[in-house]
Amino acid sequence: MTDFFANIAPIAFEGADSTNPLAFRHYNPDEVVMGKRMEDHLRFAIAYWHSFAWEGGDPFGGQTFERPWHPQDQMATAKIKADAAFEMFDILGQPYFCWHDADIRPEGDSFAESLKNFEAVIDYFGEKMSSRDVKLLWGTANMFSHRRWMSGASTNPDPDVFAYSAATVKTCMDATLKLGGENYVLWGGREGYETLLNTDMGRELDHMGRFLNMVVDYKHKIGFTGTILVEPKPQEPSKHQYDYDAATCFGFLQKYGLENEVKLNLEQGHAILAGHSFEHEIATATALGVLGSIDMNRNDYQSGWDTDQFPNNVPEVALAYYHILRDGGFSTGGTNFDAKLRRQSLDAEDLIAAHVGGMDICARGLKAAAAMIEDGGLDAALSERYAGWDTDAGKAMLNTDLDTLFNQVHSGSIAPAPKSGRQEILENYVNRFV
Ligand code: XUL
Ligand code: CO
């Protein structure tokens, strides 16, 4: 037991009228939405890196947080950190958490020593998980912070770093399997370039494709039944990242024969950095059949960098869940709060309140999305807009050729009549629900 969260009781659902800052007003795990418990729809996870490993630094200043588990370079403090993390999970009652290897264990002097530390913490997690309901949504390897990864992991010009990456991912997949994790994530923060002057892009892409195939082969070899997920992001820390956005990732997966093996973990802030909306990324992934999981957060629209703030915009979140629900909802995926406090938010209470607010916003978004689906107004508008394609004449157009269509248009038997796209009417419709 730590006393980091002392005096903070488990968070209860008190309903929309509650003024208690540490109560859920909308997230009611047992409430049934579209035939399923809210908890089972949203599948919330807490990100170990932001909540426990990050120390409050930014590009202009260092640590602002002083936690009982600092400094984080010892096994003893790794255990205190784990104790505090599971105490927070008990307070929030979310069903999942996520980690990178480097978040949870101190780096050793060698690969073998780092692995020994990592395995000890994984066993410690296993003990804690055995007496609780909390599960692992996904594990991942941090292959971007240590200087060895500065020129990339699987895309590094040095083959020894490719090998080191393979060894690292193997250990993280083993640990994910051991803890019963439901997904394994690869986010390639340094899989990209700083300048094309020193980069052989074609070779690096081939190496990344080969690496991902090795990951999928290993998944099958060890009997991991979870989903392998790639997380798109256009840049930061690299000037350009190869996994730029959902569409780019799908093209990559297809080129390397992985489109039926790997799905995507989409993050709100990464969508914004790519010049998209979150629902654009989700709709792209659902259209291509590769939606896996989401990292929920928000970016500051003015700063232009990845601020990883907690979500607080119901209309945005509602449209995201609208596309997720229309795709049938999550299977192995979930809603991971890849979100961190502002560096001035020093207190344990800030960490709890941030997650309470994020969970409530998502619950509101989910309820609004479900109400729109149950009302059916957007689907009806879509059916009406595309109705021409359901007619025999419309269907025939996809099974003919340019000459035939030319003749029909030229003879005047086909003459398009423009119709309203009704955008404002649809926006007003959405506003009734959010
Ligand atoms: C970085 C980011 C990562 C991944 C996991 O922007 O989102 O935390 O989610 O490596
Ligand atoms: Co993320």
Short mmCIF file of C-alpha atoms and ligand atoms in Angstrom, two decimals:
data_model
loop_
_atom_site.label_atom_id
_atom_site.label_comp_id
_atom_site.label_asym_id
_atom_site.label_seq_id
_atom_site.Cartn_x
_atom_site.Cartn_y
_atom_site.Cartn_z
CA MET A 1 0.00 0.00 0.00
CA THR A 2 1.14 3.52 -0.80
CA ASP A 3 -0.56 6.58 0.62
CA PHE A 4 -0.42 8.44 -2.70
CA PHE A 5 -4.19 8.27 -3.22
CA ALA A 6 -5.03 8.34 0.50
CA ASN A 7 -8.44 9.87 1.21
CA ILE A 8 -9.70 9.26 -2.35
CA ALA A 9 -12.53 6.76 -2.26
CA PRO A 10 -13.57 4.54 -5.18
CA ILE A 11 -15.49 6.65 -7.72
CA ALA A 12 -19.22 6.02 -7.80
CA PHE A 13 -21.88 6.84 -10.38
CA GLU A 14 -24.06 9.60 -8.92
CA GLY A 15 -26.03 10.73 -11.99
CA ALA A 16 -26.05 13.87 -14.12
CA ASP A 17 -27.15 16.19 -11.29
CA SER A 18 -24.21 15.37 -9.03
CA THR A 19 -21.88 18.25 -8.21
CA ASN A 20 -19.25 15.97 -6.69
CA PRO A 21 -16.06 16.45 -8.79
CA LEU A 22 -14.97 12.91 -7.96
CA ALA A 23 -18.14 11.11 -9.07
CA PHE A 24 -19.27 9.77 -12.42
CA ARG A 25 -22.21 11.73 -13.78
CA HIS A 26 -22.60 9.74 -17.03
CA TYR A 27 -20.35 6.69 -16.86
CA ASN A 28 -22.53 4.02 -15.33
CA PRO A 29 -20.78 0.71 -16.11
CA ASP A 30 -23.93 -1.41 -15.81
CA GLU A 31 -26.23 0.85 -17.81
CA VAL A 32 -27.35 -0.95 -20.95
CA VAL A 33 -26.82 0.96 -24.21
CA MET A 34 -27.94 -0.69 -27.44
CA GLY A 35 -28.21 -4.03 -25.67
CA LYS A 36 -24.75 -3.99 -24.08
CA ARG A 37 -23.33 -2.73 -20.76
CA MET A 38 -21.61 0.63 -21.06
CA GLU A 39 -18.42 -0.82 -19.60
CA ASP A 40 -18.38 -3.50 -22.31
CA HIS A 41 -18.88 -0.93 -25.06
CA LEU A 42 -16.23 1.52 -23.94
CA ARG A 43 -13.63 -0.90 -22.54
CA PHE A 44 -11.62 1.87 -20.86
CA ALA A 45 -7.90 1.48 -20.31
CA ILE A 46 -5.39 3.60 -18.40
CA ALA A 47 -2.03 4.33 -20.00
CA TYR A 48 0.80 3.57 -17.59
CA TRP A 49 3.21 5.91 -19.39
CA HIS A 50 1.29 9.15 -18.97
CA SER A 51 -0.18 8.49 -15.56
CA PHE A 52 2.81 6.95 -13.82
CA ALA A 53 6.01 7.16 -15.88
CA TRP A 54 5.83 10.71 -17.25
CA GLU A 55 7.34 13.19 -14.81
CA GLY A 56 5.83 16.44 -16.10
CA GLY A 57 8.64 17.52 -18.44
CA ASP A 58 8.17 19.42 -21.67
CA PRO A 59 10.64 20.60 -24.35
CA PHE A 60 11.42 23.68 -22.22
CA GLY A 61 11.51 22.32 -18.72
CA GLY A 62 12.05 19.20 -16.68
CA GLN A 63 10.20 17.32 -14.02
CA THR A 64 7.34 19.02 -12.20
CA PHE A 65 5.80 15.98 -10.52
CA GLU A 66 7.30 14.53 -7.37
CA ARG A 67 5.94 11.04 -6.86
CA PRO A 68 6.78 8.44 -4.20
CA TRP A 69 8.16 6.24 -7.01
CA HIS A 70 10.76 8.78 -8.18
CA PRO A 71 13.51 8.32 -9.24
CA GLN A 72 12.30 5.50 -11.47
CA ASP A 73 15.62 3.75 -12.01
CA GLN A 74 15.33 1.12 -9.27
CA MET A 75 13.31 -2.06 -8.91
CA ALA A 76 12.12 -0.92 -5.48
CA THR A 77 10.53 2.23 -6.93
CA ALA A 78 9.12 0.26 -9.91
CA LYS A 79 7.16 -1.75 -7.35
CA ILE A 80 5.94 1.35 -5.51
CA LYS A 81 4.84 2.71 -8.89
CA ALA A 82 2.96 -0.53 -9.59
CA ASP A 83 1.34 -0.39 -6.14
CA ALA A 84 0.12 3.16 -6.81
CA ALA A 85 -1.06 2.25 -10.32
CA PHE A 86 -3.21 -0.62 -9.09
CA GLU A 87 -4.54 1.57 -6.28
CA MET A 88 -5.67 4.03 -8.96
CA PHE A 89 -7.26 1.19 -10.94
CA ASP A 90 -9.19 0.22 -7.79
CA ILE A 91 -10.39 3.81 -7.38
CA LEU A 92 -11.50 4.26 -11.00
CA GLY A 93 -12.74 0.73 -11.62
CA GLN A 94 -11.84 0.81 -15.32
CA PRO A 95 -11.48 -2.67 -16.78
CA TYR A 96 -8.08 -2.36 -18.55
CA PHE A 97 -4.62 -0.81 -18.56
CA CYS A 98 -1.75 -0.60 -21.09
CA TRP A 99 2.05 -0.32 -20.85
CA HIS A 100 5.34 0.01 -22.69
CA ASP A 101 8.19 -2.10 -21.30
CA ALA A 102 10.13 1.07 -20.43
CA ASP A 103 7.23 2.51 -18.40
CA ILE A 104 7.17 -0.29 -15.92
CA ARG A 105 10.78 -1.44 -15.41
CA PRO A 106 14.08 0.32 -14.84
CA GLU A 107 16.51 0.09 -17.78
CA GLY A 108 19.38 -2.28 -16.94
CA ASP A 109 23.03 -2.13 -18.01
CA SER A 110 22.39 -4.81 -20.63
CA PHE A 111 19.49 -6.29 -22.59
CA ALA A 112 19.51 -9.28 -20.23
CA GLU A 113 19.35 -7.10 -17.13
CA SER A 114 16.51 -4.97 -18.54
CA LEU A 115 14.64 -8.17 -19.35
CA LYS A 116 15.17 -9.53 -15.84
CA ASN A 117 13.72 -6.32 -14.40
CA PHE A 118 10.83 -6.41 -16.88
CA GLU A 119 9.93 -10.01 -16.14
CA ALA A 120 9.99 -9.33 -12.39
CA VAL A 121 7.53 -6.44 -12.81
CA ILE A 122 5.32 -8.53 -15.12
CA ASP A 123 5.15 -11.20 -12.41
CA TYR A 124 4.34 -8.51 -9.85
CA PHE A 125 1.53 -7.27 -12.14
CA GLY A 126 0.31 -10.86 -12.53
CA GLU A 127 -0.04 -11.21 -8.75
CA LYS A 128 -1.96 -7.95 -8.52
CA MET A 129 -4.22 -8.84 -11.45
CA SER A 130 -5.08 -12.22 -9.98
CA SER A 131 -7.03 -10.58 -7.14
CA ARG A 132 -8.75 -7.93 -9.28
CA ASP A 133 -10.93 -7.55 -12.37
CA VAL A 134 -8.43 -5.31 -14.16
CA LYS A 135 -7.00 -6.76 -17.40
CA LEU A 136 -4.37 -5.83 -19.96
CA LEU A 137 -5.81 -4.18 -23.09
CA TRP A 138 -2.40 -4.10 -24.76
CA GLY A 139 1.31 -4.15 -24.26
CA THR A 140 3.91 -2.47 -26.43
CA ALA A 141 7.65 -1.82 -26.66
CA ASN A 142 9.10 1.63 -26.23
CA MET A 143 11.46 1.75 -29.21
CA PHE A 144 11.78 5.53 -29.39
CA SER A 145 13.12 6.99 -26.10
CA HIS A 146 16.55 5.40 -25.53
CA ARG A 147 19.37 6.74 -27.75
CA ARG A 148 19.79 3.34 -29.41
CA TRP A 149 16.52 3.99 -31.28
CA MET A 150 17.43 7.51 -32.45
CA SER A 151 17.61 6.44 -36.13
CA GLY A 152 14.68 4.06 -35.95
CA ALA A 153 13.93 0.56 -34.70
CA SER A 154 13.04 -1.84 -37.55
CA THR A 155 13.91 0.92 -40.06
CA ASN A 156 17.33 1.63 -38.55
CA PRO A 157 20.22 1.76 -41.06
CA ASP A 158 22.13 -0.50 -38.64
CA PRO A 159 20.97 -4.16 -38.89
CA ASP A 160 22.03 -4.72 -35.27
CA VAL A 161 19.30 -2.32 -34.16
CA PHE A 162 16.78 -4.27 -36.29
CA ALA A 163 17.85 -7.38 -34.37
CA TYR A 164 17.63 -5.55 -31.02
CA SER A 165 14.13 -4.39 -31.96
CA ALA A 166 13.09 -7.95 -32.82
CA ALA A 167 14.41 -9.21 -29.49
CA THR A 168 12.64 -6.40 -27.65
CA VAL A 169 9.27 -6.98 -29.32
CA LYS A 170 9.56 -10.72 -28.63
CA THR A 171 9.91 -10.02 -24.90
CA CYS A 172 6.97 -7.61 -24.91
CA MET A 173 4.75 -10.04 -26.84
CA ASP A 174 5.71 -12.82 -24.39
CA ALA A 175 4.77 -10.57 -21.47
CA THR A 176 1.51 -9.52 -23.12
CA LEU A 177 0.59 -13.18 -23.63
CA LYS A 178 1.55 -14.03 -20.06
CA LEU A 179 -0.77 -11.35 -18.65
CA GLY A 180 -3.64 -12.36 -20.95
CA GLY A 181 -3.41 -9.13 -22.99
CA GLU A 182 -6.02 -8.70 -25.70
CA ASN A 183 -3.92 -6.79 -28.25
CA TYR A 184 -0.30 -5.97 -29.04
CA VAL A 185 0.50 -2.46 -30.36
CA LEU A 186 3.31 -1.15 -32.55
CA TRP A 187 3.68 2.61 -32.72
CA GLY A 188 6.71 3.64 -34.76
CA GLY A 189 7.73 6.98 -33.32
CA ARG A 190 11.17 6.81 -34.95
CA GLU A 191 10.11 4.68 -37.95
CA GLY A 192 10.49 7.56 -40.36
CA TYR A 193 13.15 10.15 -41.07
CA GLU A 194 14.61 13.48 -40.11
CA THR A 195 15.96 14.14 -43.63
CA LEU A 196 15.69 12.31 -46.93
CA LEU A 197 19.35 13.22 -47.52
CA ASN A 198 20.42 10.30 -45.34
CA THR A 199 17.42 8.01 -45.83
CA ASP A 200 16.80 5.10 -48.21
CA MET A 201 13.02 5.14 -47.90
CA GLY A 202 12.30 2.09 -50.08
CA ARG A 203 14.73 -0.07 -48.12
CA GLU A 204 13.39 1.13 -44.77
CA LEU A 205 9.79 0.39 -45.79
CA ASP A 206 10.79 -3.11 -46.89
CA HIS A 207 12.51 -3.68 -43.54
CA MET A 208 9.46 -2.43 -41.64
CA GLY A 209 7.24 -4.75 -43.70
CA ARG A 210 9.52 -7.72 -43.05
CA PHE A 211 9.62 -6.87 -39.34
CA LEU A 212 5.83 -6.75 -39.07
CA ASN A 213 5.62 -10.11 -40.82
CA MET A 214 8.01 -11.53 -38.22
CA VAL A 215 5.78 -10.11 -35.47
CA VAL A 216 2.71 -11.80 -37.01
CA ASP A 217 4.60 -15.09 -37.43
CA TYR A 218 5.64 -14.94 -33.78
CA LYS A 219 2.07 -14.21 -32.69
CA HIS A 220 0.95 -17.45 -34.34
CA LYS A 221 3.97 -19.38 -33.07
CA ILE A 222 3.24 -18.57 -29.41
CA GLY A 223 -0.54 -18.91 -29.77
CA PHE A 224 -1.36 -15.28 -29.02
CA THR A 225 -5.01 -14.91 -30.01
CA GLY A 226 -5.16 -11.14 -29.52
CA THR A 227 -4.93 -8.55 -32.30
CA ILE A 228 -1.75 -6.98 -33.61
CA LEU A 229 -2.35 -3.23 -33.96
CA VAL A 230 -0.35 -0.54 -35.73
CA GLU A 231 -0.83 3.03 -34.47
CA PRO A 232 -0.69 5.73 -37.16
CA LYS A 233 0.88 9.15 -36.52
CA PRO A 234 2.17 11.54 -39.18
CA GLN A 235 5.14 13.04 -37.34
CA GLU A 236 6.61 13.80 -33.91
CA PRO A 237 9.14 12.72 -32.81
CA SER A 238 10.27 12.01 -36.42
CA LYS A 239 9.86 14.75 -39.00
CA HIS A 240 7.92 12.20 -41.03
CA GLN A 241 6.58 8.84 -39.81
CA TYR A 242 5.88 6.05 -42.30
CA ASP A 243 2.62 5.08 -40.53
CA TYR A 244 1.26 8.54 -41.41
CA ASP A 245 -2.48 7.89 -41.10
CA ALA A 246 -5.07 5.11 -41.45
CA ALA A 247 -5.09 5.15 -45.25
CA THR A 248 -1.28 5.10 -45.48
CA CYS A 249 -1.10 2.22 -42.99
CA PHE A 250 -3.64 0.22 -44.97
CA GLY A 251 -1.60 0.65 -48.15
CA PHE A 252 1.48 -0.51 -46.24
CA LEU A 253 -0.33 -3.55 -44.81
CA GLN A 254 -1.59 -4.51 -48.26
CA LYS A 255 1.83 -4.16 -49.86
CA TYR A 256 3.36 -6.48 -47.27
CA GLY A 257 0.43 -8.95 -47.27
CA LEU A 258 -0.77 -8.13 -43.76
CA GLU A 259 -4.20 -6.52 -44.30
CA ASN A 260 -5.98 -9.55 -42.84
CA GLU A 261 -3.58 -9.93 -39.90
CA VAL A 262 -3.08 -6.43 -38.52
CA LYS A 263 -5.57 -3.76 -37.52
CA LEU A 264 -5.17 -0.14 -36.43
CA ASN A 265 -5.05 1.64 -33.10
CA LEU A 266 -6.29 5.14 -33.92
CA GLU A 267 -5.54 8.16 -31.74
CA GLN A 268 -7.56 11.37 -31.71
CA GLY A 269 -4.51 13.67 -31.47
CA HIS A 270 -2.65 11.83 -34.22
CA ALA A 271 -5.65 12.28 -36.52
CA ILE A 272 -5.52 16.04 -35.90
CA LEU A 273 -1.75 16.14 -36.55
CA ALA A 274 -2.40 14.40 -39.88
CA GLY A 275 -4.86 17.13 -40.83
CA HIS A 276 -7.89 14.86 -40.32
CA SER A 277 -10.71 14.60 -37.81
CA PHE A 278 -10.88 11.59 -35.50
CA GLU A 279 -14.04 10.36 -37.18
CA HIS A 280 -12.30 10.58 -40.56
CA GLU A 281 -9.64 8.16 -39.34
CA ILE A 282 -12.23 5.84 -37.78
CA ALA A 283 -14.46 5.94 -40.87
CA THR A 284 -11.43 5.21 -43.08
CA ALA A 285 -10.47 2.21 -40.94
CA THR A 286 -14.02 0.85 -40.82
CA ALA A 287 -14.40 1.27 -44.60
CA LEU A 288 -11.18 -0.72 -45.06
CA GLY A 289 -12.04 -3.30 -42.39
CA VAL A 290 -9.09 -2.53 -40.09
CA LEU A 291 -10.52 -0.73 -37.06
CA GLY A 292 -8.98 -2.26 -33.95
CA SER A 293 -8.83 0.07 -30.96
CA ILE A 294 -8.61 3.76 -30.07
CA ASP A 295 -6.32 5.99 -28.06
CA MET A 296 -8.65 8.64 -26.70
CA ASN A 297 -7.30 12.12 -26.02
CA ARG A 298 -7.42 15.55 -27.64
CA ASN A 299 -4.94 17.99 -29.07
CA ASP A 300 -4.85 21.70 -28.56
CA TYR A 301 -5.93 23.01 -31.97
CA GLN A 302 -3.58 26.00 -31.72
CA SER A 303 -0.32 24.43 -30.61
CA GLY A 304 0.24 22.12 -33.59
CA TRP A 305 1.87 19.41 -31.50
CA ASP A 306 0.74 16.29 -29.73
CA THR A 307 -0.57 17.67 -26.44
CA ASP A 308 -2.28 14.42 -25.34
CA GLN A 309 -4.95 16.17 -23.26
CA PHE A 310 -7.91 14.39 -21.78
CA PRO A 311 -10.98 14.54 -24.05
CA ASN A 312 -13.63 17.12 -23.19
CA ASN A 313 -15.54 17.70 -26.41
CA VAL A 314 -18.80 15.71 -26.51
CA PRO A 315 -19.68 16.32 -30.19
CA GLU A 316 -16.23 15.11 -31.34
CA VAL A 317 -16.34 12.05 -29.12
CA ALA A 318 -19.94 11.28 -30.10
CA LEU A 319 -19.05 11.22 -33.81
CA ALA A 320 -16.08 8.95 -33.09
CA TYR A 321 -18.26 6.43 -31.23
CA TYR A 322 -20.97 6.79 -33.87
CA HIS A 323 -18.61 5.29 -36.46
CA ILE A 324 -17.34 2.67 -34.00
CA LEU A 325 -20.88 1.54 -33.11
CA ARG A 326 -21.91 1.45 -36.76
CA ASP A 327 -18.94 -0.87 -37.32
CA GLY A 328 -20.33 -3.20 -34.64
CA GLY A 329 -18.30 -1.82 -31.71
CA PHE A 330 -14.98 -3.02 -30.35
CA SER A 331 -14.03 -6.69 -30.34
CA THR A 332 -10.56 -6.96 -28.76
CA GLY A 333 -10.07 -3.18 -28.83
CA GLY A 334 -11.09 -0.51 -26.36
CA THR A 335 -10.75 3.12 -25.33
CA ASN A 336 -7.25 3.76 -23.99
CA PHE A 337 -6.68 7.14 -22.37
CA ASP A 338 -3.43 8.06 -24.08
CA ALA A 339 -3.77 11.34 -22.21
CA LYS A 340 -1.72 13.17 -19.64
CA LEU A 341 -2.20 15.87 -17.08
CA ARG A 342 -0.98 19.38 -17.70
CA ARG A 343 2.38 19.73 -15.99
CA GLN A 344 0.94 22.16 -13.42
CA SER A 345 -1.62 19.56 -12.29
CA LEU A 346 0.51 18.22 -9.50
CA ASP A 347 -1.89 16.38 -7.23
CA ALA A 348 -3.11 12.81 -7.01
CA GLU A 349 -6.62 14.25 -7.15
CA ASP A 350 -5.83 15.83 -10.55
CA LEU A 351 -4.95 12.41 -11.93
CA ILE A 352 -8.21 10.89 -10.72
CA ALA A 353 -10.34 13.85 -11.79
CA ALA A 354 -8.78 13.82 -15.28
CA HIS A 355 -9.82 10.20 -15.80
CA VAL A 356 -13.25 10.71 -14.24
CA GLY A 357 -13.89 13.58 -16.65
CA GLY A 358 -12.55 11.63 -19.63
CA MET A 359 -14.68 8.59 -18.80
CA ASP A 360 -17.75 10.78 -18.40
CA ILE A 361 -17.18 12.57 -21.72
CA CYS A 362 -16.82 9.22 -23.48
CA ALA A 363 -19.98 7.94 -21.80
CA ARG A 364 -21.87 11.02 -22.98
CA GLY A 365 -20.47 10.56 -26.48
CA LEU A 366 -21.40 6.89 -26.51
CA LYS A 367 -24.96 7.61 -25.35
CA ALA A 368 -25.35 10.33 -27.99
CA ALA A 369 -23.97 8.03 -30.69
CA ALA A 370 -26.30 5.22 -29.65
CA ALA A 371 -29.29 7.59 -29.65
CA MET A 372 -28.43 8.71 -33.20
CA ILE A 373 -28.14 5.12 -34.35
CA GLU A 374 -31.40 4.11 -32.66
CA ASP A 375 -33.17 7.13 -34.15
CA GLY A 376 -31.75 6.18 -37.56
CA GLY A 377 -31.83 9.71 -39.00
CA LEU A 378 -28.31 9.68 -40.42
CA ASP A 379 -28.70 6.21 -41.89
CA ALA A 380 -32.01 7.19 -43.46
CA ALA A 381 -30.37 10.27 -45.00
CA LEU A 382 -27.55 8.11 -46.37
CA SER A 383 -29.96 5.57 -47.83
CA GLU A 384 -31.90 8.36 -49.48
CA ARG A 385 -28.75 9.99 -50.87
CA TYR A 386 -27.47 6.77 -52.41
CA ALA A 387 -30.89 5.36 -53.37
CA GLY A 388 -30.05 5.61 -57.07
CA TRP A 389 -27.42 2.92 -56.61
CA ASP A 390 -30.07 0.49 -55.33
CA THR A 391 -32.10 0.69 -58.54
CA ASP A 392 -31.51 -1.79 -61.37
CA ALA A 393 -30.23 1.02 -63.57
CA GLY A 394 -27.78 2.14 -60.87
CA LYS A 395 -26.49 -1.39 -60.25
CA ALA A 396 -26.06 -1.93 -63.99
CA MET A 397 -23.73 1.10 -64.22
CA LEU A 398 -21.06 -0.70 -62.20
CA ASN A 399 -21.18 -3.67 -64.58
CA THR A 400 -20.83 -1.94 -67.91
CA ASP A 401 -18.19 0.03 -69.79
CA LEU A 402 -17.38 3.54 -70.91
CA ASP A 403 -18.84 3.10 -74.40
CA THR A 404 -22.23 1.95 -73.12
CA LEU A 405 -22.42 4.77 -70.60
CA PHE A 406 -21.33 7.26 -73.26
CA ASN A 407 -24.16 6.12 -75.53
CA GLN A 408 -26.76 6.47 -72.77
CA VAL A 409 -25.57 9.93 -71.77
CA HIS A 410 -25.10 11.08 -75.37
CA SER A 411 -28.60 9.96 -76.37
CA GLY A 412 -30.04 11.94 -73.45
CA SER A 413 -31.48 8.91 -71.62
CA ILE A 414 -29.23 9.77 -68.69
CA ALA A 415 -29.24 13.41 -67.55
CA PRO A 416 -28.05 14.10 -63.97
CA ALA A 417 -30.10 16.50 -61.82
CA PRO A 418 -28.08 17.96 -58.89
CA LYS A 419 -29.58 17.40 -55.42
CA SER A 420 -28.83 19.07 -52.10
CA GLY A 421 -26.23 17.41 -49.85
CA ARG A 422 -28.26 18.77 -46.89
CA GLN A 423 -25.13 19.30 -44.74
CA GLU A 424 -26.57 21.97 -42.45
CA ILE A 425 -29.76 19.97 -41.93
CA LEU A 426 -27.62 16.97 -40.92
CA GLU A 427 -25.45 19.09 -38.62
CA ASN A 428 -28.60 20.42 -36.95
CA TYR A 429 -29.79 16.84 -36.60
CA VAL A 430 -26.57 15.80 -34.80
CA ASN A 431 -26.89 18.80 -32.49
CA ARG A 432 -30.18 17.41 -31.18
CA PHE A 433 -28.25 14.49 -29.69
CA VAL A 434 -24.99 15.99 -28.44
C1 XUL B 1 2.72 8.55 -29.00
C2 XUL B 1 1.70 7.51 -28.67
C3 XUL B 1 2.21 6.30 -27.98
C4 XUL B 1 1.56 5.05 -28.43
C5 XUL B 1 2.16 3.80 -27.86
O1 XUL B 1 2.20 9.67 -29.59
O2 XUL B 1 0.53 7.69 -28.92
O3 XUL B 1 2.04 6.49 -26.62
O4 XUL B 1 0.20 5.05 -28.11
O5 XUL B 1 3.51 3.69 -28.10
CO CO B 2 -1.17 6.52 -28.64
#
